[in-house]
């Protein structure tokens, strides 16, 4: 028996040892696997992960780091967030083992790109942009022209996502021109893939631009042109081809070219069915339902919209297609004078929207705009209002429903008033931030001018004058102190909990008396008020610009800017804005 157990452990040791055996990879093999992994990102994600697993067998840490970095993005494309984060952490671990070299700099740029793409897929646009900006600096440093083009295209997508359409078009057209002039820098597959991506992105930008400027029909024509070109260049890149085809169908629908729109949507539905891609299949079915609704073929529209609902029941995942489907079904049943079904689907829309509003805010707003109505919820409520007595009379709940409706109306009126007040305050704060930014820039320029003229002046003498009632400092030293304070502001030093008068005085090599005097003179407030205002302004700016920050708890926000407790933070925040942090975040 002991012999059997010993043999068993020997086998375990042997198998674990063999599993860790690494291989010697040639540079050529590494580059080939890199290309295969990148091309798999156009649709064949599982195949790409197989290539990444193969590359992980290399005994070169650079190869393994790339495999984990690219694999983390592939897992995000498969909506596996946990695995994506796990692999990216491992990519950084292997990257940190590398000695300093040009190859290491290039690899870090690749990792910044994949992290940016991951954040972009998660709709964390601010984080995505930060990664792209850091990555492009490294690519410029090593003159990696191809990677620079990728970063510029990805930055254009961020601009498109936040509504900077003109800037996005400018970036993508510059990249398009660069490709035409430097085709020799790419191999055939790289060039085709880059051209496919740029044309798809240009189509997306022009389509989004049109949705915000519907009077400019030429934008729709431009979107159609680039989607068609994208399809031409995407024969080997199925994901790009399907994205462009689906989007082209939307362009046809906007142009009321129903025949071509129908053909595009059926192509997508067939592809999705063959490849078991439920996301594309759900979207194609919704689009077909919306197409037939636009043509007033209501029975036909309901067939496809119900498929969307059945997919939801299967996976219990509420997404944009599910919201859209119930919205259109409610309108159809309203037209067909079927009150109970109209009520049912409008209620599904409203309840689901309220429950998942925070999670799907951006997607829902986009849906609202594309459907051409300012507020879908109001329309759904009007349908409920139309049929409420008939439905509730049949169910003997008339009294209950009247009370419920009164409560909803009261809540909506109160909510609208609160939002209007909050919006006015937020607009004023935004304008204030713009003015402060311009003021700081002008102050900084003036300081720099004075400092150049007084460059020979040294830091404060070690023997400082004693305090007295008529304390004064020469202007050059005063400017030096303010300059250093502004430098600390730029570095966000004030977010530290130990950003106190004594800490800052030590940091900028002056004493607390001089520092307090300069802050009071230049900013018209005590140092404590100055410090608190910097922290609160940072929170307000983050809440306005970063939707993720608005989801943090009051305690978490307080800690992030160096407040010792949430109570003192909330008190300072309310003093600055007139509302609590939670109210401010909700009303944005």
Tab-separated table of C-alpha atoms in Angstrom, residues 23-464:
chain	number	residue	atom	x	y	z
A	23	UNK	CA	9.977	26.360	-24.558
A	24	UNK	CA	12.468	28.419	-26.527
A	25	UNK	CA	10.482	30.650	-28.906
A	26	UNK	CA	12.170	32.285	-31.905
A	27	UNK	CA	11.420	35.943	-32.556
A	28	UNK	CA	9.678	34.929	-35.776
A	29	UNK	CA	7.345	32.559	-33.933
A	30	UNK	CA	6.603	35.254	-31.350
A	31	UNK	CA	5.657	37.766	-34.056
A	32	UNK	CA	3.495	35.191	-35.861
A	33	UNK	CA	1.568	34.395	-32.681
A	34	UNK	CA	1.207	38.123	-31.945
A	35	UNK	CA	-0.469	38.642	-35.322
A	36	UNK	CA	-2.715	35.606	-34.883
A	37	UNK	CA	-3.863	36.822	-31.479
A	38	UNK	CA	-4.553	40.323	-32.800
A	39	UNK	CA	-6.530	39.083	-35.802
A	40	UNK	CA	-8.614	36.812	-33.564
A	41	UNK	CA	-9.919	39.948	-31.816
A	42	UNK	CA	-12.091	40.533	-34.892
A	43	UNK	CA	-14.468	37.770	-33.860
A	44	UNK	CA	-12.737	34.452	-33.112
A	45	UNK	CA	-12.020	35.105	-29.420
A	46	UNK	CA	-11.658	31.461	-28.355
A	47	UNK	CA	-9.106	30.856	-31.089
A	48	UNK	CA	-7.186	33.905	-29.906
A	49	UNK	CA	-7.093	32.576	-26.348
A	50	UNK	CA	-5.699	29.276	-27.671
A	51	UNK	CA	-2.880	31.220	-29.339
A	52	UNK	CA	-2.313	33.114	-26.082
A	53	UNK	CA	-2.074	29.832	-24.169
A	54	UNK	CA	0.499	28.617	-26.682
A	55	UNK	CA	2.543	31.810	-26.319
A	56	UNK	CA	2.482	31.473	-22.520
A	57	UNK	CA	4.678	28.378	-22.896
A	58	UNK	CA	7.606	30.586	-23.920
A	59	UNK	CA	10.534	30.919	-21.505
A	60	UNK	CA	10.777	34.617	-22.441
A	61	UNK	CA	8.972	36.909	-19.968
A	62	UNK	CA	8.270	39.442	-22.731
A	63	UNK	CA	6.321	36.827	-24.693
A	64	UNK	CA	4.366	35.691	-21.646
A	65	UNK	CA	3.515	39.276	-20.623
A	66	UNK	CA	2.143	39.982	-24.107
A	67	UNK	CA	0.114	36.743	-24.050
A	68	UNK	CA	-1.510	37.679	-20.745
A	69	UNK	CA	-2.120	41.309	-21.812
A	70	UNK	CA	-3.772	40.399	-25.125
A	71	UNK	CA	-5.650	37.555	-23.445
A	72	UNK	CA	-7.067	39.938	-20.843
A	73	UNK	CA	-8.708	41.942	-23.646
A	74	UNK	CA	-10.003	38.763	-25.307
A	75	UNK	CA	-11.635	37.746	-22.030
A	76	UNK	CA	-13.239	41.195	-21.801
A	77	UNK	CA	-14.595	40.707	-25.324
A	78	UNK	CA	-16.157	37.487	-23.990
A	79	UNK	CA	-17.644	39.532	-21.093
A	80	UNK	CA	-15.542	37.632	-18.537
A	81	UNK	CA	-14.473	40.568	-16.386
A	82	UNK	CA	-12.927	38.553	-13.549
A	83	UNK	CA	-10.677	36.576	-15.903
A	84	UNK	CA	-9.765	39.763	-17.772
A	85	UNK	CA	-8.565	41.446	-14.568
A	86	UNK	CA	-6.703	38.312	-13.465
A	87	UNK	CA	-4.794	38.024	-16.741
A	88	UNK	CA	-3.887	41.707	-16.871
A	89	UNK	CA	-2.430	41.512	-13.361
A	90	UNK	CA	-0.271	38.588	-14.489
A	91	UNK	CA	0.798	40.537	-17.585
A	92	UNK	CA	2.140	43.325	-15.372
A	93	UNK	CA	3.891	40.810	-13.118
A	94	UNK	CA	5.831	39.322	-16.045
A	95	UNK	CA	6.477	42.790	-17.496
A	96	UNK	CA	8.091	43.899	-14.227
A	97	UNK	CA	10.603	41.041	-14.479
A	98	UNK	CA	12.080	42.447	-17.692
A	99	UNK	CA	15.285	44.545	-17.786
A	100	UNK	CA	15.051	48.062	-19.195
A	101	UNK	CA	15.123	48.070	-23.007
A	102	UNK	CA	13.347	49.405	-26.093
A	103	UNK	CA	11.407	46.128	-26.259
A	104	UNK	CA	10.174	46.668	-22.715
A	105	UNK	CA	8.969	50.185	-23.565
A	106	UNK	CA	7.105	48.874	-26.613
A	107	UNK	CA	5.567	46.094	-24.550
A	108	UNK	CA	4.353	48.604	-21.954
A	109	UNK	CA	2.709	50.594	-24.742
A	110	UNK	CA	0.916	47.422	-25.911
A	111	UNK	CA	-0.299	46.772	-22.369
A	112	UNK	CA	-1.555	50.361	-22.062
A	113	UNK	CA	-3.453	49.837	-25.311
A	114	UNK	CA	-5.112	46.613	-24.148
A	115	UNK	CA	-5.994	48.139	-20.777
A	116	UNK	CA	-7.480	51.136	-22.576
A	117	UNK	CA	-9.558	48.846	-24.792
A	118	UNK	CA	-10.772	46.935	-21.729
A	119	UNK	CA	-11.845	50.160	-20.012
A	120	UNK	CA	-13.482	51.363	-23.233
A	121	UNK	CA	-15.519	48.151	-23.494
A	122	UNK	CA	-16.593	48.745	-19.895
A	123	UNK	CA	-17.574	52.307	-20.850
A	124	UNK	CA	-15.000	53.770	-18.451
A	125	UNK	CA	-14.003	56.338	-21.059
A	126	UNK	CA	-11.913	58.544	-18.789
A	127	UNK	CA	-9.762	55.580	-17.702
A	128	UNK	CA	-9.485	54.398	-21.307
A	129	UNK	CA	-8.230	57.816	-22.428
A	130	UNK	CA	-5.639	57.919	-19.649
A	131	UNK	CA	-4.195	54.579	-20.777
A	132	UNK	CA	-4.125	55.641	-24.435
A	133	UNK	CA	-2.382	58.909	-23.598
A	134	UNK	CA	0.287	57.148	-21.547
A	135	UNK	CA	0.769	54.526	-24.245
A	136	UNK	CA	1.132	56.984	-27.105
A	137	UNK	CA	3.926	58.783	-25.226
A	138	UNK	CA	5.898	55.543	-25.099
A	139	UNK	CA	5.223	54.731	-28.759
A	140	UNK	CA	6.425	58.189	-29.791
A	141	UNK	CA	9.531	57.643	-27.677
A	142	UNK	CA	10.403	54.433	-29.593
A	143	UNK	CA	9.037	55.725	-32.928
A	144	UNK	CA	6.543	52.828	-33.168
A	145	UNK	CA	4.473	54.446	-35.928
A	146	UNK	CA	1.974	51.596	-36.348
A	147	UNK	CA	1.156	51.598	-32.640
A	148	UNK	CA	0.771	55.400	-32.671
A	149	UNK	CA	-1.893	55.044	-35.368
A	150	UNK	CA	-3.732	52.480	-33.208
A	151	UNK	CA	-3.678	54.792	-30.214
A	152	UNK	CA	-4.996	57.718	-32.258
A	153	UNK	CA	-7.842	55.574	-33.592
A	154	UNK	CA	-8.741	54.439	-30.090
A	155	UNK	CA	-8.660	58.003	-28.779
A	156	UNK	CA	-11.024	58.917	-31.617
A	157	UNK	CA	-13.440	56.238	-30.354
A	158	UNK	CA	-13.369	57.805	-26.892
A	159	UNK	CA	-14.140	61.208	-28.427
A	160	UNK	CA	-17.009	59.648	-30.369
A	161	UNK	CA	-18.399	58.030	-27.221
A	162	UNK	CA	-18.531	61.340	-25.318
A	163	UNK	CA	-19.873	63.351	-28.253
A	164	UNK	CA	-16.696	65.009	-29.596
A	165	UNK	CA	-17.594	63.987	-33.134
A	166	UNK	CA	-15.648	66.607	-35.082
A	167	UNK	CA	-12.439	65.803	-33.228
A	168	UNK	CA	-13.038	62.065	-33.711
A	169	UNK	CA	-13.538	62.531	-37.474
A	170	UNK	CA	-10.371	64.631	-37.684
A	171	UNK	CA	-8.291	61.968	-35.904
A	172	UNK	CA	-9.631	59.093	-37.982
A	173	UNK	CA	-9.207	60.919	-41.292
A	174	UNK	CA	-5.597	61.708	-40.380
A	175	UNK	CA	-5.041	58.019	-39.710
A	176	UNK	CA	-6.724	57.111	-42.987
A	177	UNK	CA	-4.421	59.457	-44.909
A	178	UNK	CA	-1.412	58.048	-43.080
A	179	UNK	CA	-2.372	54.491	-44.062
A	180	UNK	CA	-2.677	55.461	-47.719
A	181	UNK	CA	0.774	57.074	-47.726
A	182	UNK	CA	2.525	54.353	-45.688
A	183	UNK	CA	1.025	51.101	-46.867
A	184	UNK	CA	4.571	49.771	-47.233
A	185	UNK	CA	4.969	49.800	-43.419
A	186	UNK	CA	2.302	47.121	-43.068
A	187	UNK	CA	2.047	43.576	-44.273
A	188	UNK	CA	-1.095	42.764	-46.267
A	189	UNK	CA	-3.163	41.429	-43.361
A	190	UNK	CA	-2.186	44.313	-41.076
A	191	UNK	CA	-3.127	46.859	-43.714
A	192	UNK	CA	-6.490	45.210	-44.433
A	193	UNK	CA	-7.295	44.985	-40.735
A	194	UNK	CA	-6.282	48.602	-40.029
A	195	UNK	CA	-8.263	49.862	-42.993
A	196	UNK	CA	-11.298	47.816	-41.884
A	197	UNK	CA	-11.115	49.242	-38.360
A	198	UNK	CA	-10.731	52.861	-39.480
A	199	UNK	CA	-13.637	52.683	-41.945
A	200	UNK	CA	-15.883	51.012	-39.356
A	201	UNK	CA	-14.987	53.677	-36.806
A	202	UNK	CA	-15.558	56.511	-39.286
A	203	UNK	CA	-18.992	55.086	-40.041
A	204	UNK	CA	-19.775	54.973	-36.311
A	205	UNK	CA	-18.659	58.553	-35.783
A	206	UNK	CA	-20.651	59.956	-38.707
A	207	UNK	CA	-23.743	57.997	-37.635
A	208	UNK	CA	-23.454	59.289	-34.049
A	209	UNK	CA	-22.838	62.809	-35.353
A	210	UNK	CA	-26.000	62.602	-37.468
A	211	UNK	CA	-28.087	61.433	-34.499
A	212	UNK	CA	-27.150	64.695	-32.765
A	213	UNK	CA	-27.568	66.822	-35.920
A	214	UNK	CA	-30.445	65.286	-37.872
A	215	UNK	CA	-30.725	68.279	-40.170
A	216	UNK	CA	-27.328	67.418	-41.700
A	217	UNK	CA	-28.247	64.626	-44.112
A	218	UNK	CA	-24.736	64.510	-45.579
A	219	UNK	CA	-23.515	62.958	-42.315
A	220	UNK	CA	-25.785	59.975	-42.960
A	221	UNK	CA	-24.410	59.659	-46.490
A	222	UNK	CA	-20.865	59.705	-45.110
A	223	UNK	CA	-21.727	56.977	-42.597
A	224	UNK	CA	-23.189	54.816	-45.362
A	225	UNK	CA	-20.100	55.320	-47.544
A	226	UNK	CA	-17.648	54.281	-44.812
A	227	UNK	CA	-19.703	51.286	-43.649
A	228	UNK	CA	-19.735	49.971	-47.225
A	229	UNK	CA	-15.982	50.423	-47.490
A	230	UNK	CA	-15.523	48.713	-44.125
A	231	UNK	CA	-17.451	45.674	-45.360
A	232	UNK	CA	-15.233	45.530	-48.461
A	233	UNK	CA	-12.083	45.454	-46.331
A	234	UNK	CA	-13.537	43.108	-43.676
A	235	UNK	CA	-13.954	39.860	-45.598
A	236	UNK	CA	-11.386	38.173	-43.330
A	237	UNK	CA	-12.518	39.939	-40.162
A	238	UNK	CA	-15.984	38.675	-39.384
A	239	UNK	CA	-16.647	40.745	-36.274
A	240	UNK	CA	-15.873	43.994	-38.125
A	241	UNK	CA	-17.953	42.824	-41.079
A	242	UNK	CA	-20.971	42.060	-38.892
A	243	UNK	CA	-20.656	45.349	-37.009
A	244	UNK	CA	-20.477	47.324	-40.251
A	245	UNK	CA	-23.352	45.343	-41.817
A	246	UNK	CA	-25.592	45.845	-38.796
A	247	UNK	CA	-24.791	49.556	-38.723
A	248	UNK	CA	-25.383	49.860	-42.448
A	249	UNK	CA	-28.839	48.374	-41.887
A	250	UNK	CA	-29.517	51.139	-39.362
A	251	UNK	CA	-28.495	53.741	-41.958
A	252	UNK	CA	-30.886	52.201	-44.487
A	253	UNK	CA	-33.675	52.280	-41.897
A	254	UNK	CA	-33.031	55.958	-41.155
A	255	UNK	CA	-33.209	56.605	-44.900
A	256	UNK	CA	-36.432	54.537	-45.099
A	257	UNK	CA	-34.752	52.104	-47.502
A	258	UNK	CA	-36.634	49.224	-45.889
A	259	UNK	CA	-35.667	46.579	-48.433
A	260	UNK	CA	-31.917	46.966	-47.926
A	261	UNK	CA	-32.338	47.378	-44.161
A	262	UNK	CA	-34.275	44.098	-44.022
A	263	UNK	CA	-31.584	42.301	-46.042
A	264	UNK	CA	-28.822	43.587	-43.728
A	265	UNK	CA	-30.647	42.525	-40.567
A	266	UNK	CA	-31.438	39.056	-41.904
A	267	UNK	CA	-27.772	38.604	-42.854
A	268	UNK	CA	-26.805	39.393	-39.255
A	269	UNK	CA	-29.482	37.097	-37.827
A	270	UNK	CA	-28.294	34.231	-40.031
A	271	UNK	CA	-24.651	34.778	-39.091
A	272	UNK	CA	-25.498	34.974	-35.379
A	273	UNK	CA	-27.582	31.808	-35.530
A	274	UNK	CA	-24.800	29.889	-37.282
A	275	UNK	CA	-22.170	31.076	-34.790
A	276	UNK	CA	-24.344	30.878	-31.668
A	277	UNK	CA	-23.806	34.592	-31.026
A	278	UNK	CA	-26.791	35.575	-28.891
A	279	UNK	CA	-25.877	39.275	-28.652
A	280	UNK	CA	-25.903	39.777	-32.422
A	281	UNK	CA	-28.984	37.543	-32.731
A	282	UNK	CA	-30.900	39.560	-30.154
A	283	UNK	CA	-29.918	42.878	-31.761
A	284	UNK	CA	-30.862	41.653	-35.252
A	285	UNK	CA	-34.294	40.508	-34.029
A	286	UNK	CA	-34.970	43.810	-32.335
A	287	UNK	CA	-33.928	45.710	-35.470
A	288	UNK	CA	-36.237	43.575	-37.618
A	289	UNK	CA	-39.095	44.230	-35.192
A	290	UNK	CA	-38.390	47.953	-35.278
A	291	UNK	CA	-38.186	47.841	-39.083
A	292	UNK	CA	-41.618	46.236	-39.432
A	293	UNK	CA	-43.051	48.599	-36.828
A	294	UNK	CA	-41.840	51.527	-38.954
A	295	UNK	CA	-43.679	49.939	-41.914
A	296	UNK	CA	-46.829	49.432	-39.768
A	297	UNK	CA	-46.552	45.642	-40.151
A	298	UNK	CA	-47.381	45.138	-36.498
A	299	UNK	CA	-48.028	41.380	-36.430
A	300	UNK	CA	-44.737	40.730	-38.181
A	301	UNK	CA	-42.918	43.138	-35.873
A	302	UNK	CA	-44.244	41.333	-32.776
A	303	UNK	CA	-42.824	37.995	-33.956
A	304	UNK	CA	-39.263	39.342	-33.837
A	305	UNK	CA	-39.724	41.457	-30.723
A	306	UNK	CA	-41.002	38.434	-28.801
A	307	UNK	CA	-37.801	36.586	-29.769
A	308	UNK	CA	-35.858	39.278	-27.929
A	309	UNK	CA	-38.028	38.740	-24.848
A	310	UNK	CA	-37.546	34.968	-25.026
A	311	UNK	CA	-33.762	35.411	-25.103
A	312	UNK	CA	-34.037	37.615	-22.037
A	313	UNK	CA	-36.010	34.906	-20.199
A	314	UNK	CA	-33.267	32.449	-21.115
A	315	UNK	CA	-30.290	34.456	-19.844
A	316	UNK	CA	-31.981	36.915	-17.450
A	317	UNK	CA	-29.795	39.706	-18.755
A	318	UNK	CA	-31.439	43.092	-19.275
A	319	UNK	CA	-29.735	45.068	-22.014
A	320	UNK	CA	-30.562	47.789	-24.517
A	321	UNK	CA	-32.371	45.420	-26.908
A	322	UNK	CA	-34.685	44.289	-24.108
A	323	UNK	CA	-35.584	47.878	-23.191
A	324	UNK	CA	-36.172	48.754	-26.837
A	325	UNK	CA	-38.276	45.655	-27.446
A	326	UNK	CA	-40.723	46.385	-24.622
A	327	UNK	CA	-40.902	50.031	-25.606
A	328	UNK	CA	-41.915	49.196	-29.180
A	329	UNK	CA	-44.300	46.423	-28.083
A	330	UNK	CA	-46.095	48.843	-25.747
A	331	UNK	CA	-46.545	51.275	-28.645
A	332	UNK	CA	-47.821	48.522	-30.961
A	333	UNK	CA	-50.385	47.233	-28.449
A	334	UNK	CA	-51.452	50.819	-27.809
A	335	UNK	CA	-52.104	51.234	-31.548
A	336	UNK	CA	-53.899	47.850	-31.715
A	337	UNK	CA	-56.092	48.937	-28.784
A	338	UNK	CA	-55.064	46.038	-26.551
A	339	UNK	CA	-54.917	47.810	-23.183
A	340	UNK	CA	-53.728	44.989	-20.946
A	341	UNK	CA	-50.761	44.146	-23.163
A	342	UNK	CA	-49.898	47.830	-23.669
A	343	UNK	CA	-49.992	48.287	-19.910
A	344	UNK	CA	-47.914	45.153	-19.330
A	345	UNK	CA	-45.055	46.128	-21.650
A	346	UNK	CA	-44.983	49.774	-20.606
A	347	UNK	CA	-44.735	48.594	-16.984
A	348	UNK	CA	-41.894	46.201	-17.855
A	349	UNK	CA	-40.070	49.066	-19.519
A	350	UNK	CA	-40.567	51.457	-16.602
A	351	UNK	CA	-39.796	48.958	-13.845
A	352	UNK	CA	-36.703	47.609	-15.589
A	353	UNK	CA	-35.445	51.056	-16.434
A	354	UNK	CA	-35.815	52.254	-12.855
A	355	UNK	CA	-34.102	49.143	-11.468
A	356	UNK	CA	-31.138	49.261	-13.826
A	357	UNK	CA	-30.951	53.017	-14.456
A	358	UNK	CA	-27.522	53.444	-12.895
A	359	UNK	CA	-26.046	50.446	-14.697
A	360	UNK	CA	-27.436	51.282	-18.115
A	361	UNK	CA	-27.631	55.086	-18.025
A	362	UNK	CA	-25.507	55.709	-21.112
A	363	UNK	CA	-27.109	52.942	-23.182
A	364	UNK	CA	-30.636	53.996	-22.223
A	365	UNK	CA	-29.989	57.644	-23.100
A	366	UNK	CA	-28.638	56.586	-26.475
A	367	UNK	CA	-31.737	54.470	-27.112
A	368	UNK	CA	-33.996	57.356	-26.125
A	369	UNK	CA	-32.274	59.653	-28.599
A	370	UNK	CA	-32.202	57.177	-31.480
A	371	UNK	CA	-35.912	56.569	-31.145
A	372	UNK	CA	-36.417	60.305	-31.555
A	373	UNK	CA	-38.306	61.059	-28.368
A	374	UNK	CA	-37.181	63.277	-25.539
A	375	UNK	CA	-38.499	61.092	-22.744
A	376	UNK	CA	-39.657	57.533	-23.303
A	377	UNK	CA	-40.772	57.201	-19.712
A	378	UNK	CA	-43.379	59.947	-20.177
A	379	UNK	CA	-44.743	58.142	-23.219
A	380	UNK	CA	-44.942	54.849	-21.336
A	381	UNK	CA	-46.679	56.586	-18.436
A	382	UNK	CA	-49.231	58.073	-20.830
A	383	UNK	CA	-50.051	54.583	-22.103
A	384	UNK	CA	-50.519	53.382	-18.544
A	385	UNK	CA	-52.697	56.397	-17.775
A	386	UNK	CA	-54.897	55.711	-20.813
A	387	UNK	CA	-55.780	52.193	-19.766
A	388	UNK	CA	-55.401	52.229	-15.993
A	389	UNK	CA	-59.092	52.382	-15.115
A	390	UNK	CA	-60.093	49.649	-17.549
A	391	UNK	CA	-57.312	47.300	-16.423
A	392	UNK	CA	-57.800	47.916	-12.725
A	393	UNK	CA	-61.594	47.788	-12.904
A	394	UNK	CA	-61.293	44.290	-14.354
A	395	UNK	CA	-58.944	43.361	-11.510
A	396	UNK	CA	-60.918	45.138	-8.781
A	397	UNK	CA	-57.906	47.324	-7.893
A	398	UNK	CA	-59.153	50.726	-9.007
A	399	UNK	CA	-58.717	52.488	-5.680
A	400	UNK	CA	-55.263	51.060	-5.101
A	401	UNK	CA	-54.070	52.100	-8.553
A	402	UNK	CA	-55.390	55.673	-8.214
A	403	UNK	CA	-53.395	56.057	-4.986
A	404	UNK	CA	-50.348	54.587	-6.714
A	405	UNK	CA	-50.651	56.956	-9.679
A	406	UNK	CA	-50.997	59.968	-7.378
A	407	UNK	CA	-47.856	58.856	-5.558
A	408	UNK	CA	-45.961	58.438	-8.827
A	409	UNK	CA	-47.086	61.843	-10.114
A	410	UNK	CA	-46.101	63.482	-6.826
A	411	UNK	CA	-42.724	61.774	-6.934
A	412	UNK	CA	-42.164	62.765	-10.594
A	413	UNK	CA	-43.071	66.411	-9.940
A	414	UNK	CA	-40.791	66.546	-6.912
A	415	UNK	CA	-38.035	64.773	-8.828
A	416	UNK	CA	-38.306	67.187	-11.763
A	417	UNK	CA	-38.157	70.219	-9.448
A	418	UNK	CA	-35.172	68.796	-7.573
A	419	UNK	CA	-33.406	67.999	-10.843
A	420	UNK	CA	-34.028	71.515	-12.171
A	421	UNK	CA	-32.590	73.079	-9.016
A	422	UNK	CA	-29.635	70.708	-9.049
A	423	UNK	CA	-29.064	71.328	-12.758
A	424	UNK	CA	-28.890	75.092	-12.219
A	425	UNK	CA	-26.362	74.610	-9.427
A	426	UNK	CA	-24.319	72.175	-11.514
A	427	UNK	CA	-24.297	74.537	-14.517
A	428	UNK	CA	-23.099	77.330	-12.246
A	429	UNK	CA	-20.391	75.075	-10.818
A	430	UNK	CA	-19.238	74.030	-14.288
A	431	UNK	CA	-18.971	77.682	-15.350
A	432	UNK	CA	-17.137	78.399	-12.126
A	433	UNK	CA	-14.666	75.614	-12.851
A	434	UNK	CA	-14.016	77.040	-16.324
A	435	UNK	CA	-13.433	80.516	-14.894
A	436	UNK	CA	-11.158	79.156	-12.154
A	437	UNK	CA	-9.152	77.205	-14.713
A	438	UNK	CA	-8.593	80.334	-16.833
A	439	UNK	CA	-7.742	82.328	-13.709
A	440	UNK	CA	-5.193	79.754	-12.562
A	441	UNK	CA	-3.558	79.665	-15.988
A	442	UNK	CA	-3.218	83.460	-16.045
A	443	UNK	CA	-1.889	83.515	-12.474
A	444	UNK	CA	0.595	80.797	-13.301
A	445	UNK	CA	1.832	82.711	-16.365
A	446	UNK	CA	2.234	85.895	-14.339
A	447	UNK	CA	4.146	84.033	-11.658
A	448	UNK	CA	6.472	82.428	-14.167
A	449	UNK	CA	7.212	85.853	-15.635
A	450	UNK	CA	8.047	87.282	-12.228
A	451	UNK	CA	10.120	84.255	-11.301
A	452	UNK	CA	12.242	84.535	-14.465
A	453	UNK	CA	13.016	88.148	-13.571
A	454	UNK	CA	13.881	87.188	-9.991
A	455	UNK	CA	15.619	83.858	-10.693
A	456	UNK	CA	18.617	84.726	-8.505
A	457	UNK	CA	16.512	84.999	-5.372
A	458	UNK	CA	17.152	82.038	-3.061
A	459	UNK	CA	14.642	80.142	-0.924
A	460	UNK	CA	13.736	81.544	2.469
A	461	UNK	CA	16.679	82.311	4.740
A	462	UNK	CA	17.229	79.784	7.459
A	463	UNK	CA	16.907	82.581	10.010
A	464	UNK	CA	13.353	83.864	9.471
